[in-house]
Short mmCIF file of C-alpha atoms in Angstrom, two decimals:
data_model
loop_
_atom_site.label_atom_id
_atom_site.label_comp_id
_atom_site.label_asym_id
_atom_site.label_seq_id
_atom_site.Cartn_x
_atom_site.Cartn_y
_atom_site.Cartn_z
CA MET A 1 267.40 210.11 -115.36
CA ASN A 2 264.44 208.35 -113.74
CA GLU A 3 264.67 205.39 -111.36
CA GLU A 4 264.13 202.77 -114.07
CA GLU A 5 266.91 204.24 -116.20
CA LYS A 6 269.27 204.21 -113.22
CA VAL A 7 268.60 200.53 -112.60
CA VAL A 8 269.21 199.66 -116.27
CA LYS A 9 272.42 201.70 -116.22
CA GLY A 10 273.57 199.80 -113.13
CA PHE A 11 272.84 196.48 -114.82
CA LYS A 12 274.87 197.47 -117.90
CA GLU A 13 277.77 198.41 -115.65
CA VAL A 14 277.92 195.02 -113.91
CA LEU A 15 277.64 193.25 -117.27
CA ASN A 16 280.55 195.23 -118.70
CA LYS A 17 282.56 194.75 -115.52
CA PHE A 18 282.25 190.98 -115.09
CA MET A 19 281.34 189.68 -118.58
CA PRO A 20 282.55 192.24 -121.14
CA GLU A 21 283.19 189.63 -123.87
CA PHE A 22 279.83 187.85 -123.60
CA GLU A 23 278.23 187.77 -127.05
CA TYR A 24 274.61 188.26 -125.98
CA LEU A 25 275.03 191.43 -123.88
CA ASN A 26 272.55 193.54 -125.87
CA GLN A 27 269.86 190.85 -125.78
CA LEU A 28 270.29 190.44 -122.01
CA VAL A 29 269.97 194.19 -121.45
CA GLU A 30 266.75 194.29 -123.49
CA SER A 31 265.38 191.31 -121.60
CA PHE A 32 266.36 192.86 -118.27
CA GLU A 33 264.47 196.03 -119.14
CA LEU A 34 261.36 194.02 -120.03
CA VAL A 35 261.22 191.75 -116.98
CA HIS A 36 262.29 194.49 -114.55
CA LYS A 37 259.61 196.85 -115.86
CA ASN A 38 257.04 194.10 -115.27
CA LYS A 39 258.31 193.59 -111.70
CA LEU A 40 259.56 190.04 -112.23
CA LEU A 41 262.91 190.62 -110.47
CA ASP A 42 263.86 191.38 -106.87
CA LYS A 43 264.40 195.03 -105.95
CA ASN A 44 268.02 194.29 -104.97
CA PHE A 45 268.66 192.34 -108.17
CA VAL A 46 271.58 194.46 -109.43
CA SER A 47 273.23 194.95 -106.02
CA ARG A 48 273.45 191.15 -105.59
CA CYS A 49 275.72 190.92 -108.67
CA VAL A 50 279.07 191.17 -106.86
CA ASP A 51 281.17 188.94 -109.15
CA GLU A 52 280.88 186.92 -112.36
CA ASN A 53 279.38 183.91 -110.59
CA THR A 54 276.57 185.83 -108.86
CA LEU A 55 275.94 187.74 -112.10
CA LYS A 56 275.42 184.45 -113.95
CA ASP A 57 272.98 183.41 -111.21
CA ARG A 58 270.97 186.57 -111.89
CA LEU A 59 271.18 186.13 -115.68
CA ALA A 60 269.65 182.67 -115.32
CA GLU A 61 266.73 184.33 -113.50
CA ILE A 62 266.33 186.83 -116.35
CA ILE A 63 266.23 184.05 -118.95
CA LEU A 64 263.56 182.17 -116.99
CA ALA A 65 261.47 185.31 -116.35
CA LYS A 66 261.66 186.34 -120.02
CA LYS A 67 260.63 182.88 -121.18
CA CYS A 68 257.65 182.72 -118.81
CA TYR A 69 256.50 186.28 -119.59
CA ALA A 70 256.73 185.66 -123.35
CA ILE A 71 254.38 182.68 -122.95
CA PHE A 72 252.01 183.61 -120.10
CA GLY A 73 252.12 187.42 -120.06
CA ASP A 74 250.40 189.11 -117.13
CA ASP A 75 249.65 185.75 -115.48
CA VAL A 76 253.31 185.78 -114.39
CA SER A 77 254.31 187.54 -111.17
CA SER A 78 257.15 187.66 -108.65
CA LYS A 79 257.59 188.79 -105.06
CA ASN A 80 260.72 189.78 -103.16
CA LYS A 81 260.06 187.07 -100.58
CA GLY A 82 259.00 183.87 -102.25
CA PRO A 83 259.60 181.82 -105.42
CA ASP A 84 261.34 183.57 -108.31
CA ILE A 85 258.33 183.11 -110.59
CA THR A 86 254.64 182.43 -109.92
CA ILE A 87 252.27 181.59 -112.78
CA LYS A 88 248.49 181.38 -112.66
CA PHE A 89 247.53 178.61 -115.05
CA GLU A 90 244.11 176.97 -115.51
CA GLY A 91 243.05 177.72 -111.95
CA LYS A 92 246.35 176.44 -110.50
CA VAL A 93 249.32 178.25 -108.99
CA ILE A 94 252.68 177.15 -110.40
CA ASN A 95 255.86 178.33 -108.65
CA ILE A 96 259.33 178.15 -110.21
CA GLU A 97 262.62 178.60 -108.38
CA CYS A 98 265.69 179.19 -110.56
CA ILE A 99 269.24 178.07 -109.73
CA ARG A 100 272.53 177.21 -111.43
CA PRO A 101 275.01 174.43 -110.63
CA ASN A 102 277.36 175.90 -108.06
CA LYS A 103 280.48 174.60 -109.81
CA GLU A 104 281.69 174.59 -113.37
CA ALA A 105 281.70 171.30 -115.24
CA LEU A 106 284.59 169.27 -113.93
CA LYS A 107 287.14 168.80 -116.70
CA LYS A 108 289.45 165.80 -116.76
CA THR A 109 292.26 164.76 -119.08
CA GLY A 110 292.20 161.40 -120.83
CA ASN A 111 293.40 159.48 -123.88
CA PHE A 112 291.22 159.25 -127.00
CA THR A 113 291.59 156.94 -130.01
CA VAL A 114 291.51 158.72 -133.38
CA PHE A 115 291.09 157.08 -136.81
CA ASP A 116 292.55 159.18 -139.65
CA PHE A 117 291.63 158.09 -143.19
CA SER A 118 293.38 159.36 -146.30
CA PRO A 119 291.20 159.18 -149.47
CA ASN A 120 294.23 159.60 -151.73
CA LYS A 121 296.19 156.71 -150.22
CA ARG A 122 293.00 154.73 -149.53
CA GLU A 123 294.26 153.76 -146.13
CA GLY A 124 293.78 154.80 -142.54
CA VAL A 125 295.82 155.03 -139.42
CA THR A 126 294.78 154.80 -135.77
CA TYR A 127 296.57 156.73 -133.04
CA THR A 128 295.98 158.02 -129.51
CA VAL A 129 295.74 161.67 -128.46
CA GLN A 130 295.27 163.33 -125.10
CA GLY A 131 292.37 165.71 -124.52
CA GLU A 132 289.88 167.15 -122.04
CA TYR A 133 286.44 165.80 -121.28
CA VAL A 134 283.63 166.60 -118.83
CA ASP A 135 283.07 164.38 -115.80
CA THR A 136 279.37 163.92 -116.54
CA PRO A 137 278.34 161.91 -113.44
CA GLU A 138 280.10 164.38 -111.14
CA PHE A 139 278.43 167.34 -112.83
CA CYS A 140 275.02 165.70 -112.46
CA LEU A 141 275.87 165.21 -108.81
CA HIS A 142 276.19 168.98 -108.50
CA ILE A 143 272.80 169.40 -110.19
CA GLY A 144 271.34 167.01 -107.61
CA GLY A 145 272.84 169.14 -104.85
CA ARG A 146 271.20 172.28 -106.24
CA VAL A 147 267.80 170.57 -106.46
CA LEU A 148 268.26 169.57 -102.82
CA THR A 149 268.95 173.24 -101.95
CA LYS A 150 265.71 174.40 -103.58
CA THR A 151 263.73 171.54 -102.04
CA LYS A 152 264.69 172.90 -98.63
CA LYS A 153 263.77 176.41 -99.79
CA TYR A 154 260.29 175.34 -100.86
CA GLN A 155 259.78 173.63 -97.50
CA GLU A 156 260.77 176.91 -95.83
CA TYR A 157 258.24 178.80 -97.98
CA LEU A 158 255.54 176.31 -97.00
CA ASP A 159 256.35 176.50 -93.29
CA LYS A 160 256.12 180.31 -93.40
CA GLY A 161 252.89 180.29 -95.39
CA THR A 162 254.49 181.93 -98.42
CA ILE A 163 253.18 179.13 -100.64
CA LYS A 164 250.24 176.75 -100.22
CA LYS A 165 250.13 172.96 -100.10
CA THR A 166 248.08 172.94 -103.30
CA ASP A 167 250.70 174.93 -105.27
CA ILE A 168 252.69 173.17 -107.97
CA ASN A 169 256.40 173.69 -107.28
CA ILE A 170 259.14 173.44 -109.90
CA VAL A 171 262.90 173.87 -109.75
CA CYS A 172 264.62 175.23 -112.88
CA VAL A 173 268.34 174.44 -113.17
CA ASN A 174 270.07 176.39 -115.93
CA ILE A 175 273.39 174.82 -116.96
CA GLY A 176 273.83 177.22 -119.91
CA PHE A 177 276.59 179.27 -118.29
CA ASN A 178 278.71 176.25 -117.41
CA GLU A 179 281.61 175.76 -119.80
CA LYS A 180 282.09 172.55 -121.79
CA ILE A 181 278.43 171.50 -121.51
CA ASP A 182 277.02 171.38 -125.03
CA SER A 183 273.79 169.47 -124.56
CA ILE A 184 271.48 168.02 -121.94
CA LEU A 185 272.87 164.86 -120.33
CA ILE A 186 269.68 162.84 -120.59
CA SER A 187 270.91 159.42 -119.50
CA GLU A 188 272.76 160.70 -116.42
CA LEU A 189 269.91 163.01 -115.43
CA LYS A 190 267.42 160.15 -115.73
CA ARG A 191 269.52 158.18 -113.27
CA LEU A 192 269.57 161.17 -110.95
CA PHE A 193 265.80 161.68 -110.90
CA TYR A 194 264.34 158.24 -111.60
CA GLY A 195 266.99 155.69 -110.68
CA MET A 196 268.33 153.03 -113.02
CA PRO A 197 265.85 150.69 -114.74
CA PHE A 198 267.34 147.33 -115.74
CA ILE A 199 265.83 145.04 -118.36
CA CYS A 200 265.88 141.50 -116.94
CA LEU A 201 265.34 138.64 -119.40
CA GLU A 202 263.62 135.48 -118.15
CA SER A 203 265.57 132.87 -120.12
CA ASP A 204 264.30 129.80 -118.25
CA SER A 205 260.98 129.73 -120.08
CA GLU A 206 260.14 127.90 -123.31
CA ASN A 207 258.27 131.02 -124.41
CA ASN A 208 261.63 132.70 -124.94
CA VAL A 209 262.14 130.66 -128.12
CA GLY A 210 260.75 132.71 -130.96
CA ILE A 211 259.90 136.34 -131.55
CA LYS A 212 258.74 137.30 -128.05
CA ILE A 213 261.08 137.16 -125.05
CA LYS A 214 259.68 137.31 -121.55
CA ALA A 215 261.21 140.12 -119.50
CA HIS A 216 260.61 142.43 -116.58
CA ILE A 217 262.01 145.74 -115.33
CA GLU A 218 263.90 145.99 -112.07
CA ASP A 219 264.14 149.52 -110.66
CA ARG A 220 267.25 150.33 -108.68
CA PRO A 221 267.75 153.67 -106.93
CA CYS A 222 270.60 155.95 -107.89
CA THR A 223 271.60 157.60 -104.63
CA TYR A 224 273.67 160.73 -104.20
CA TYR A 225 275.42 161.54 -100.98
CA LYS A 226 276.46 165.14 -100.53
CA ASP A 227 274.69 168.23 -99.26
CA PHE A 228 276.64 171.05 -100.91
CA ASP A 229 275.12 173.71 -98.63
CA VAL A 230 276.62 172.34 -95.43
CA GLY A 231 279.42 170.18 -96.82
CA LYS A 232 278.40 166.92 -95.21
CA PRO A 233 277.03 163.63 -96.56
CA ILE A 234 273.27 163.24 -96.84
CA GLU A 235 271.17 160.59 -98.56
CA THR A 236 269.04 161.97 -101.36
CA ALA A 237 266.70 159.74 -103.32
CA THR A 238 265.25 159.79 -106.82
CA PHE A 239 261.75 161.05 -107.54
CA SER A 240 260.30 157.59 -108.03
CA ILE A 241 261.91 155.36 -105.42
CA GLY A 242 264.09 155.56 -102.31
CA ASN A 243 263.93 156.21 -98.60
CA ASP A 244 263.75 159.98 -99.04
CA SER A 245 260.97 160.15 -101.65
CA ASP A 246 258.67 161.90 -99.14
CA PHE A 247 261.30 164.60 -98.67
CA TYR A 248 261.09 165.46 -102.38
CA ARG A 249 257.30 165.27 -102.57
CA ILE A 250 257.08 169.06 -102.28
CA ILE A 251 258.86 169.31 -105.66
CA ASP A 252 256.63 168.45 -108.61
CA GLY A 253 259.28 168.64 -111.30
CA VAL A 254 262.71 169.86 -112.35
CA ILE A 255 263.33 171.83 -115.55
CA ILE A 256 266.82 171.62 -117.02
CA LEU A 257 267.69 174.55 -119.30
CA ASN A 258 270.87 174.81 -121.33
CA LYS A 259 270.48 178.49 -122.25
CA ASN A 260 272.67 181.55 -121.90
CA ASN A 261 270.78 183.98 -124.11
CA THR A 262 267.17 185.03 -124.58
CA HIS A 263 266.80 184.83 -128.36
CA GLU A 264 263.53 183.18 -129.43
CA LEU A 265 262.96 181.59 -126.03
CA GLY A 266 259.65 179.79 -125.86
CA CYS A 267 259.41 179.56 -129.64
CA GLN A 268 261.09 176.23 -130.19
CA ILE A 269 261.29 172.77 -128.67
CA SER A 270 264.72 171.23 -128.23
CA ASN A 271 266.63 168.86 -126.01
CA ASP A 272 268.06 171.94 -124.32
CA GLU A 273 264.75 172.40 -122.49
CA VAL A 274 263.73 169.26 -120.62
CA ILE A 275 261.49 168.59 -117.62
CA PHE A 276 261.69 165.66 -115.21
CA VAL A 277 258.32 165.19 -113.53
CA ASN A 278 258.17 163.90 -109.96
CA LEU A 279 256.11 160.70 -110.09
CA ASN A 280 255.18 161.26 -106.42
CA GLY A 281 254.12 164.89 -106.95
CA LYS A 282 250.78 166.62 -107.47
CA GLY A 283 251.08 166.47 -111.24
CA ILE A 284 252.10 169.19 -113.69
CA PRO A 285 249.45 169.89 -116.38
CA ASP A 286 250.44 168.50 -119.77
CA GLU A 287 249.29 171.73 -121.40
CA PHE A 288 251.66 173.74 -119.21
CA ILE A 289 254.60 171.55 -120.27
CA LYS A 290 253.56 171.95 -123.90
CA ARG A 291 253.18 175.75 -123.62
CA MET A 292 256.62 175.99 -122.02
CA GLY A 293 258.09 174.13 -125.00
CA LEU A 294 259.50 171.38 -122.82
CA LYS A 295 260.14 167.73 -123.53
CA THR A 296 259.99 165.18 -120.74
CA GLY A 297 263.15 163.27 -119.90
CA ARG A 298 261.36 160.00 -120.61
CA GLU A 299 259.77 161.22 -123.82
CA ILE A 300 263.02 161.94 -125.66
CA ASP A 301 264.90 158.80 -124.62
CA PRO A 302 264.36 155.93 -127.11
CA GLU A 303 265.25 153.36 -124.42
CA ASP A 304 262.06 154.25 -122.57
CA TYR A 305 259.89 152.90 -125.38
CA THR A 306 261.26 149.40 -124.73
CA ILE A 307 261.02 149.80 -120.96
CA THR A 308 257.42 151.02 -121.18
CA LYS A 309 256.41 148.09 -123.38
CA ILE A 310 257.98 145.56 -121.02
CA ARG A 311 256.17 147.12 -118.04
CA GLU A 312 252.89 146.88 -119.95
CA CYS A 313 253.02 143.34 -121.34
CA GLY A 314 256.06 141.55 -119.87
CA TYR A 315 257.69 140.89 -123.23
CA MET A 316 260.48 142.41 -125.33
#
């Protein structure tokens, strides 16, 4: 048994130990073999899988590496000390750091109204049941904490000379291994990264009588207050506004993946693969976003069409 075979054997063992019932085990093993053979994982990758949580952290890295390699091939590389993935694209260097939310989705119990209609009796009845739901704002708060962690990491890389000021830096947060999360939480994530835009109608004008209504957009920051690394409050700002916008300038965008397998990655566009671009950053090439099969958070939200039009012309 050669060294590569030993590493693959060790990976299979940790998978069977911590996640024996996971339905995509074979796909993950195949993907591990591919990305490990192409040196896209750390040398101590398997030894860092000490429990189910750390294993899921590593699986998220495999999914990202497989996706990038499937799209960009040999232009993708990785080093033991530095960002998880580095891509050479159109004369630019694009770094990607991968991370997962450090806590499962917070489940709460609440009452839900149910309407039950009987076609035979042609009547319906309404009643209340108790069930579980995900605390969406709290879960997004955890995502914000993980982005904060990687922002600090990128600053550390820059201070040590591991990356350059001209590099494009991206954080990829994979929520696919968190239970009870079925789809990307676009509205909450928009508040996290861009703040909360409010449509303000100007009703004191005669021009408001008729088809067009004068309006403007008021941007209000959505501020989060906890540093999960050190367990103390810290003010973090959105990408577009806020006192800490300079702190996040080193991050050019955040990718949110909702993936826990590697089947057909990079071959489809869905709301499970979204990027939020930092408006204060260096700019991520549109072609890179397209090649990665990503949609922008603003692009897939219908509300943004109205907001954009108001910003442009001042009318609804």
